[in-house]
PDB file of N, CA and C in Angstrom:
ATOM      1  N   MET A1169      12.772  25.838  15.450  1.00  0.00           N
ATOM      2  CA  MET A1169      13.667  25.317  13.957  1.00  0.00           C
ATOM      3  C   MET A1169      13.793  23.329  14.075  1.00  0.00           C
ATOM      4  N   ARG A1170      13.991  22.969  12.951  1.00  0.00           N
ATOM      5  CA  ARG A1170      13.661  21.790  12.527  1.00  0.00           C
ATOM      6  C   ARG A1170      15.470  21.284  12.766  1.00  0.00           C
ATOM      7  N   GLU A1171      15.235  19.482  12.550  1.00  0.00           N
ATOM      8  CA  GLU A1171      16.517  19.164  13.107  1.00  0.00           C
ATOM      9  C   GLU A1171      16.955  19.223  11.076  1.00  0.00           C
ATOM     10  N   ARG A1172      17.994  19.231  11.118  1.00  0.00           N
ATOM     11  CA  ARG A1172      18.531  19.008   9.281  1.00  0.00           C
ATOM     12  C   ARG A1172      18.169  17.852   8.851  1.00  0.00           C
ATOM     13  N   GLY A1173      17.499  17.977   7.924  1.00  0.00           N
ATOM     14  CA  GLY A1173      16.780  16.412   7.247  1.00  0.00           C
ATOM     15  C   GLY A1173      15.736  16.162   7.883  1.00  0.00           C
ATOM     16  N   THR A1174      15.342  16.583   8.674  1.00  0.00           N
ATOM     17  CA  THR A1174      14.230  16.001   9.424  1.00  0.00           C
ATOM     18  C   THR A1174      12.560  17.154   8.489  1.00  0.00           C
ATOM     19  N   ILE A1175      12.049  16.095   7.807  1.00  0.00           N
ATOM     20  CA  ILE A1175      10.643  16.979   7.571  1.00  0.00           C
ATOM     21  C   ILE A1175       9.451  16.204   8.460  1.00  0.00           C
ATOM     22  N   ALA A1176       8.264  16.744   8.485  1.00  0.00           N
ATOM     23  CA  ALA A1176       7.120  16.346   8.562  1.00  0.00           C
ATOM     24  C   ALA A1176       5.677  16.637   7.402  1.00  0.00           C
ATOM     25  N   THR A1177       5.203  15.455   7.619  1.00  0.00           N
ATOM     26  CA  THR A1177       4.554  15.916   6.185  1.00  0.00           C
ATOM     27  C   THR A1177       2.768  15.021   6.514  1.00  0.00           C
ATOM     28  N   ALA A1178       1.994  15.405   5.724  1.00  0.00           N
ATOM     29  CA  ALA A1178       0.640  14.799   5.937  1.00  0.00           C
ATOM     30  C   ALA A1178       0.526  13.914   4.791  1.00  0.00           C
ATOM     31  N   LEU A1179       0.653  12.505   4.857  1.00  0.00           N
ATOM     32  CA  LEU A1179       0.050  11.718   3.111  1.00  0.00           C
ATOM     33  C   LEU A1179      -1.111  11.733   2.739  1.00  0.00           C
ATOM     34  N   HIS A1180      -1.850  12.444   2.472  1.00  0.00           N
ATOM     35  CA  HIS A1180      -3.947  11.731   2.542  1.00  0.00           C
ATOM     36  C   HIS A1180      -3.771  11.475   1.067  1.00  0.00           C
ATOM     37  N   LEU A1181      -4.507   9.734   1.181  1.00  0.00           N
ATOM     38  CA  LEU A1181      -4.968   8.699   0.655  1.00  0.00           C
ATOM     39  C   LEU A1181      -6.087   8.410   0.097  1.00  0.00           C
ATOM     40  N   THR A1182      -6.213   8.238  -0.787  1.00  0.00           N
ATOM     41  CA  THR A1182      -8.110   8.670  -1.276  1.00  0.00           C
ATOM     42  C   THR A1182      -8.069   7.179  -2.043  1.00  0.00           C
ATOM     43  N   GLY A1183      -8.722   6.158  -1.850  1.00  0.00           N
ATOM     44  CA  GLY A1183      -9.274   4.767  -2.635  1.00  0.00           C
ATOM     45  C   GLY A1183     -10.301   3.974  -1.255  1.00  0.00           C
ATOM     46  N   HIS A1184      -9.903   2.968  -1.373  1.00  0.00           N
ATOM     47  CA  HIS A1184     -10.912   1.542  -1.181  1.00  0.00           C
ATOM     48  C   HIS A1184     -10.210   1.113   0.162  1.00  0.00           C
ATOM     49  N   PHE A1185     -10.289   1.000   1.420  1.00  0.00           N
ATOM     50  CA  PHE A1185      -9.389   0.934   2.260  1.00  0.00           C
ATOM     51  C   PHE A1185      -9.999  -0.235   3.204  1.00  0.00           C
ATOM     52  N   ASP A1186      -9.265  -1.015   3.566  1.00  0.00           N
ATOM     53  CA  ASP A1186      -9.631  -1.565   5.235  1.00  0.00           C
ATOM     54  C   ASP A1186      -9.258  -1.197   6.189  1.00  0.00           C
ATOM     55  N   THR A1187      -9.676  -0.255   7.003  1.00  0.00           N
ATOM     56  CA  THR A1187      -9.252   0.548   7.389  1.00  0.00           C
ATOM     57  C   THR A1187      -8.031   0.323   8.734  1.00  0.00           C
ATOM     58  N   GLU A1188      -8.783  -1.105   9.762  1.00  0.00           N
ATOM     59  CA  GLU A1188      -7.901  -1.288  10.505  1.00  0.00           C
ATOM     60  C   GLU A1188      -6.753  -2.449   9.911  1.00  0.00           C
ATOM     61  N   ALA A1189      -6.094  -2.530   8.469  1.00  0.00           N
ATOM     62  CA  ALA A1189      -5.462  -3.251   8.144  1.00  0.00           C
ATOM     63  C   ALA A1189      -4.729  -2.403   7.626  1.00  0.00           C
ATOM     64  N   PHE A1190      -4.849  -1.055   7.087  1.00  0.00           N
ATOM     65  CA  PHE A1190      -4.414  -0.079   6.691  1.00  0.00           C
ATOM     66  C   PHE A1190      -3.484   0.453   7.848  1.00  0.00           C
ATOM     67  N   ARG A1191      -4.162   1.490   9.159  1.00  0.00           N
ATOM     68  CA  ARG A1191      -3.540   1.687   9.895  1.00  0.00           C
ATOM     69  C   ARG A1191      -2.133   0.546  10.723  1.00  0.00           C
ATOM     70  N   SER A1192      -2.505  -1.341  10.630  1.00  0.00           N
ATOM     71  CA  SER A1192      -2.120  -1.448  11.183  1.00  0.00           C
ATOM     72  C   SER A1192      -0.651  -1.693  10.112  1.00  0.00           C
ATOM     73  N   PHE A1193      -0.890  -1.470   8.646  1.00  0.00           N
ATOM     74  CA  PHE A1193       0.310  -1.921   8.231  1.00  0.00           C
ATOM     75  C   PHE A1193       1.204  -0.245   8.218  1.00  0.00           C
ATOM     76  N   ALA A1194       0.626   0.268   8.379  1.00  0.00           N
ATOM     77  CA  ALA A1194       1.313   2.228   8.187  1.00  0.00           C
ATOM     78  C   ALA A1194       2.039   1.986   9.603  1.00  0.00           C
ATOM     79  N   GLU A1195       1.275   1.840  10.636  1.00  0.00           N
ATOM     80  CA  GLU A1195       2.293   1.731  11.557  1.00  0.00           C
ATOM     81  C   GLU A1195       3.602   1.131  11.619  1.00  0.00           C
ATOM     82  N   GLY A1196       3.142   0.004  11.321  1.00  0.00           N
ATOM     83  CA  GLY A1196       4.364  -1.045  11.337  1.00  0.00           C
ATOM     84  C   GLY A1196       5.310  -0.281  10.388  1.00  0.00           C
ATOM     85  N   ARG A1197       5.320  -0.178   9.503  1.00  0.00           N
ATOM     86  CA  ARG A1197       5.971   0.815   8.545  1.00  0.00           C
ATOM     87  C   ARG A1197       6.637   1.866   9.078  1.00  0.00           C
ATOM     88  N   ALA A1198       6.086   2.721   9.743  1.00  0.00           N
ATOM     89  CA  ALA A1198       6.490   3.722  10.677  1.00  0.00           C
ATOM     90  C   ALA A1198       7.329   3.529  11.519  1.00  0.00           C
ATOM     91  N   ARG A1199       7.259   2.419  12.082  1.00  0.00           N
ATOM     92  CA  ARG A1199       8.163   1.581  13.444  1.00  0.00           C
ATOM     93  C   ARG A1199       9.049   0.968  12.588  1.00  0.00           C
ATOM     94  N   LEU A1200       9.280   0.628  11.362  1.00  0.00           N
ATOM     95  CA  LEU A1200      10.565   0.031  11.152  1.00  0.00           C
ATOM     96  C   LEU A1200      11.198   1.181  10.434  1.00  0.00           C
ATOM     97  N   LEU A1201      10.739   2.151  10.070  1.00  0.00           N
ATOM     98  CA  LEU A1201      11.868   3.464   9.420  1.00  0.00           C
ATOM     99  C   LEU A1201      12.453   4.141  10.752  1.00  0.00           C
ATOM    100  N   SER A1202      11.838   4.236  12.122  1.00  0.00           N
ATOM    101  CA  SER A1202      12.085   4.871  12.901  1.00  0.00           C
ATOM    102  C   SER A1202      11.037   6.207  12.652  1.00  0.00           C
ATOM    103  N   LEU A1203      10.248   6.598  11.993  1.00  0.00           N
ATOM    104  CA  LEU A1203       9.056   7.762  11.913  1.00  0.00           C
ATOM    105  C   LEU A1203       7.995   7.746  13.049  1.00  0.00           C
ATOM    106  N   ASP A1204       7.682   9.214  13.554  1.00  0.00           N
ATOM    107  CA  ASP A1204       6.688   9.255  14.136  1.00  0.00           C
ATOM    108  C   ASP A1204       5.229   9.371  13.551  1.00  0.00           C
ATOM    109  N   MET A1205       4.479   8.707  13.595  1.00  0.00           N
ATOM    110  CA  MET A1205       3.297   8.651  12.990  1.00  0.00           C
ATOM    111  C   MET A1205       2.070   8.727  13.766  1.00  0.00           C
ATOM    112  N   ARG A1206       1.277   9.963  13.177  1.00  0.00           N
ATOM    113  CA  ARG A1206       0.154   9.892  14.262  1.00  0.00           C
ATOM    114  C   ARG A1206      -0.735   9.699  12.602  1.00  0.00           C
ATOM    115  N   THR A1207      -2.490   9.198  13.444  1.00  0.00           N
ATOM    116  CA  THR A1207      -3.854   8.882  11.894  1.00  0.00           C
ATOM    117  C   THR A1207      -4.608  10.191  12.537  1.00  0.00           C
ATOM    118  N   GLU A1208      -4.278  11.152  11.413  1.00  0.00           N
ATOM    119  CA  GLU A1208      -5.488  12.172  11.558  1.00  0.00           C
ATOM    120  C   GLU A1208      -6.849  11.933  10.721  1.00  0.00           C
ATOM    121  N   ARG A1209      -6.885  11.146  10.017  1.00  0.00           N
ATOM    122  CA  ARG A1209      -8.598  10.384   9.440  1.00  0.00           C
ATOM    123  C   ARG A1209      -7.846   9.437   9.329  1.00  0.00           C
ATOM    124  N   LEU A1210      -9.037   7.911   9.470  1.00  0.00           N
ATOM    125  CA  LEU A1210      -9.126   7.027   9.054  1.00  0.00           C
ATOM    126  C   LEU A1210     -10.919   6.649   8.260  1.00  0.00           C
ATOM    127  N   GLU A1211     -11.048   6.737   7.109  1.00  0.00           N
ATOM    128  CA  GLU A1211     -12.479   6.494   6.780  1.00  0.00           C
ATOM    129  C   GLU A1211     -11.847   5.512   5.833  1.00  0.00           C
ATOM    130  N   ALA A1212     -13.170   4.738   5.002  1.00  0.00           N
ATOM    131  CA  ALA A1212     -12.853   3.022   4.415  1.00  0.00           C
ATOM    132  C   ALA A1212     -12.914   4.423   2.705  1.00  0.00           C
ATOM    133  N   THR A1213     -12.853   5.382   2.943  1.00  0.00           N
ATOM    134  CA  THR A1213     -12.302   5.923   1.368  1.00  0.00           C
ATOM    135  C   THR A1213     -11.017   7.223   1.373  1.00  0.00           C
ATOM    136  N   ASP A1214     -10.748   7.538   2.413  1.00  0.00           N
ATOM    137  CA  ASP A1214     -10.104   8.305   2.898  1.00  0.00           C
ATOM    138  C   ASP A1214      -9.362   8.482   4.398  1.00  0.00           C
ATOM    139  N   ILE A1215      -8.039   8.263   3.634  1.00  0.00           N
ATOM    140  CA  ILE A1215      -6.854   8.524   5.300  1.00  0.00           C
ATOM    141  C   ILE A1215      -5.681   9.313   5.294  1.00  0.00           C
ATOM    142  N   VAL A1216      -5.840   9.711   6.307  1.00  0.00           N
ATOM    143  CA  VAL A1216      -4.541  11.051   6.596  1.00  0.00           C
ATOM    144  C   VAL A1216      -3.480  10.585   7.020  1.00  0.00           C
ATOM    145  N   PHE A1217      -2.357  10.687   7.088  1.00  0.00           N
ATOM    146  CA  PHE A1217      -1.932  10.062   8.572  1.00  0.00           C
ATOM    147  C   PHE A1217      -0.301  11.265   8.143  1.00  0.00           C
ATOM    148  N   VAL A1218       0.023  11.604   9.404  1.00  0.00           N
ATOM    149  CA  VAL A1218       1.344  12.957   9.958  1.00  0.00           C
ATOM    150  C   VAL A1218       2.372  12.084  10.208  1.00  0.00           C
ATOM    151  N   VAL A1219       3.435  12.365   9.206  1.00  0.00           N
ATOM    152  CA  VAL A1219       4.705  11.605   9.892  1.00  0.00           C
ATOM    153  C   VAL A1219       5.724  12.132   9.908  1.00  0.00           C
ATOM    154  N   LYS A1220       6.614  11.912  10.729  1.00  0.00           N
ATOM    155  CA  LYS A1220       7.981  12.929  10.867  1.00  0.00           C
ATOM    156  C   LYS A1220       9.022  12.226  10.706  1.00  0.00           C
ATOM    157  N   GLY A1221      10.431  12.348  10.430  1.00  0.00           N
ATOM    158  CA  GLY A1221      11.552  11.712  10.088  1.00  0.00           C
ATOM    159  C   GLY A1221      12.367  12.583   9.230  1.00  0.00           C
ATOM    160  N   ALA A1222      13.439  11.211   8.940  1.00  0.00           N
ATOM    161  CA  ALA A1222      14.335  12.071   7.915  1.00  0.00           C
ATOM    162  C   ALA A1222      13.883  11.796   6.886  1.00  0.00           C
ATOM    163  N   GLN A1223      14.235  12.581   6.202  1.00  0.00           N
ATOM    164  CA  GLN A1223      13.549  12.750   4.163  1.00  0.00           C
ATOM    165  C   GLN A1223      13.112  11.553   3.540  1.00  0.00           C
ATOM    166  N   PRO A1224      14.470  10.773   3.731  1.00  0.00           N
ATOM    167  CA  PRO A1224      14.660   9.586   2.710  1.00  0.00           C
ATOM    168  C   PRO A1224      13.712   8.605   3.001  1.00  0.00           C
ATOM    169  N   LEU A1225      13.317   9.076   4.569  1.00  0.00           N
ATOM    170  CA  LEU A1225      12.742   7.433   5.151  1.00  0.00           C
ATOM    171  C   LEU A1225      11.320   8.130   5.101  1.00  0.00           C
ATOM    172  N   VAL A1226      10.785   8.972   5.283  1.00  0.00           N
ATOM    173  CA  VAL A1226       9.499   9.646   5.795  1.00  0.00           C
ATOM    174  C   VAL A1226       9.160   9.265   3.686  1.00  0.00           C
ATOM    175  N   GLY A1227       9.826   9.326   2.900  1.00  0.00           N
ATOM    176  CA  GLY A1227       9.439   9.138   1.215  1.00  0.00           C
ATOM    177  C   GLY A1227       9.483   7.863   0.911  1.00  0.00           C
ATOM    178  N   MET A1228      10.434   6.967   1.679  1.00  0.00           N
ATOM    179  CA  MET A1228      10.023   5.397   1.946  1.00  0.00           C
ATOM    180  C   MET A1228       8.592   4.829   2.375  1.00  0.00           C
ATOM    181  N   PHE A1229       8.243   5.531   3.447  1.00  0.00           N
ATOM    182  CA  PHE A1229       6.894   5.165   4.277  1.00  0.00           C
ATOM    183  C   PHE A1229       6.042   5.815   2.796  1.00  0.00           C
ATOM    184  N   VAL A1230       5.781   6.724   2.541  1.00  0.00           N
ATOM    185  CA  VAL A1230       5.092   7.119   1.354  1.00  0.00           C
ATOM    186  C   VAL A1230       4.620   6.120   0.364  1.00  0.00           C
ATOM    187  N   MET A1231       6.021   5.642  -0.408  1.00  0.00           N
ATOM    188  CA  MET A1231       6.002   5.374  -1.098  1.00  0.00           C
ATOM    189  C   MET A1231       5.165   3.367  -0.881  1.00  0.00           C
ATOM    190  N   ALA A1232       5.692   3.085   0.428  1.00  0.00           N
ATOM    191  CA  ALA A1232       5.031   1.781   1.017  1.00  0.00           C
ATOM    192  C   ALA A1232       3.895   1.919   0.883  1.00  0.00           C
ATOM    193  N   CYS A1233       3.202   2.968   1.577  1.00  0.00           N
ATOM    194  CA  CYS A1233       1.113   3.300   1.544  1.00  0.00           C
ATOM    195  C   CYS A1233       1.142   3.680   0.398  1.00  0.00           C
ATOM    196  N   LEU A1234       1.712   4.007  -0.530  1.00  0.00           N
ATOM    197  CA  LEU A1234       0.919   3.584  -2.373  1.00  0.00           C
ATOM    198  C   LEU A1234       0.421   2.550  -2.674  1.00  0.00           C
ATOM    199  N   VAL A1235       1.245   1.594  -2.159  1.00  0.00           N
ATOM    200  CA  VAL A1235       1.266  -0.211  -2.601  1.00  0.00           C
ATOM    201  C   VAL A1235       0.151  -0.468  -1.481  1.00  0.00           C
ATOM    202  N   GLY A1236       0.405  -0.550  -0.230  1.00  0.00           N
ATOM    203  CA  GLY A1236      -0.049  -0.460   0.588  1.00  0.00           C
ATOM    204  C   GLY A1236      -0.265  -2.027   1.154  1.00  0.00           C
ATOM    205  N   PRO A1237      -1.393  -2.005   2.322  1.00  0.00           N
ATOM    206  CA  PRO A1237      -1.847  -3.794   2.347  1.00  0.00           C
ATOM    207  C   PRO A1237      -2.506  -4.376   1.223  1.00  0.00           C
ATOM    208  N   VAL A1238      -2.585  -5.910   1.137  1.00  0.00           N
ATOM    209  CA  VAL A1238      -3.356  -6.740   0.641  1.00  0.00           C
ATOM    210  C   VAL A1238      -5.095  -6.390   0.879  1.00  0.00           C
ATOM    211  N   GLY A1239      -5.812  -6.057   0.179  1.00  0.00           N
ATOM    212  CA  GLY A1239      -7.184  -5.810  -0.112  1.00  0.00           C
ATOM    213  C   GLY A1239      -7.621  -4.423   0.191  1.00  0.00           C
ATOM    214  N   CYS A1240      -6.626  -3.653  -0.136  1.00  0.00           N
ATOM    215  CA  CYS A1240      -6.351  -2.148   0.174  1.00  0.00           C
ATOM    216  C   CYS A1240      -5.999  -1.130  -1.869  1.00  0.00           C
ATOM    217  N   LEU A1241      -6.965  -0.041  -2.008  1.00  0.00           N
ATOM    218  CA  LEU A1241      -6.350   0.430  -3.268  1.00  0.00           C
ATOM    219  C   LEU A1241      -6.504   1.676  -3.535  1.00  0.00           C
ATOM    220  N   VAL A1242      -4.967   1.989  -3.259  1.00  0.00           N
ATOM    221  CA  VAL A1242      -5.166   3.853  -3.223  1.00  0.00           C
ATOM    222  C   VAL A1242      -5.113   4.113  -4.738  1.00  0.00           C
ATOM    223  N   ASN A1243      -6.030   4.586  -4.686  1.00  0.00           N
ATOM    224  CA  ASN A1243      -6.562   5.553  -6.573  1.00  0.00           C
ATOM    225  C   ASN A1243      -5.522   6.867  -6.477  1.00  0.00           C
ATOM    226  N   ASP A1244      -5.094   7.847  -5.527  1.00  0.00           N
ATOM    227  CA  ASP A1244      -4.796   9.537  -5.935  1.00  0.00           C
ATOM    228  C   ASP A1244      -4.138   9.234  -3.884  1.00  0.00           C
ATOM    229  N   TRP A1245      -3.271  10.295  -4.401  1.00  0.00           N
ATOM    230  CA  TRP A1245      -2.382  10.934  -2.815  1.00  0.00           C
ATOM    231  C   TRP A1245      -2.165  12.459  -3.225  1.00  0.00           C
ATOM    232  N   THR A1246      -1.605  12.538  -2.034  1.00  0.00           N
ATOM    233  CA  THR A1246      -0.924  14.189  -2.045  1.00  0.00           C
ATOM    234  C   THR A1246      -0.619  14.046  -0.718  1.00  0.00           C
ATOM    235  N   GLU A1247       0.441  14.923  -0.819  1.00  0.00           N
ATOM    236  CA  GLU A1247       1.177  15.560   0.435  1.00  0.00           C
ATOM    237  C   GLU A1247       0.952  17.131   0.888  1.00  0.00           C
ATOM    238  N   GLY A1248       1.436  17.230   1.877  1.00  0.00           N
ATOM    239  CA  GLY A1248       1.261  18.291   2.046  1.00  0.00           C
ATOM    240  C   GLY A1248       2.213  18.491   3.735  1.00  0.00           C
ATOM    241  N   TYR A1249       3.553  19.148   3.829  1.00  0.00           N
ATOM    242  CA  TYR A1249       4.467  19.348   4.647  1.00  0.00           C
ATOM    243  C   TYR A1249       4.041  20.416   5.911  1.00  0.00           C
ATOM    244  N   ARG A1250       4.052  19.956   6.369  1.00  0.00           N
ATOM    245  CA  ARG A1250       3.724  20.146   8.370  1.00  0.00           C
ATOM    246  C   ARG A1250       4.804  20.880   9.011  1.00  0.00           C
ATOM    247  N   ARG A1251       4.722  21.692   9.936  1.00  0.00           N
ATOM    248  CA  ARG A1251       5.961  22.498  10.433  1.00  0.00           C
ATOM    249  C   ARG A1251       6.162  21.444  11.840  1.00  0.00           C
TER     250      ARG A1251
END
């Protein structure tokens, strides 16, 4: 059973990415928001991060990733909740 208000979600991003810049950006945001994060896929046009934490903070992480670091462009995104 999960803690109340805690969710895990897979964030799937497509676009054009500097993969190391995006990984560093996402890791920094996850750390600032006290989220658990792992990278499932990291390619120049396709990235998947799995994050777990308080629902409002996961939402903030998603919004930050949609803006992304300089030099990266997110064209589309989906979220899929995980157990």
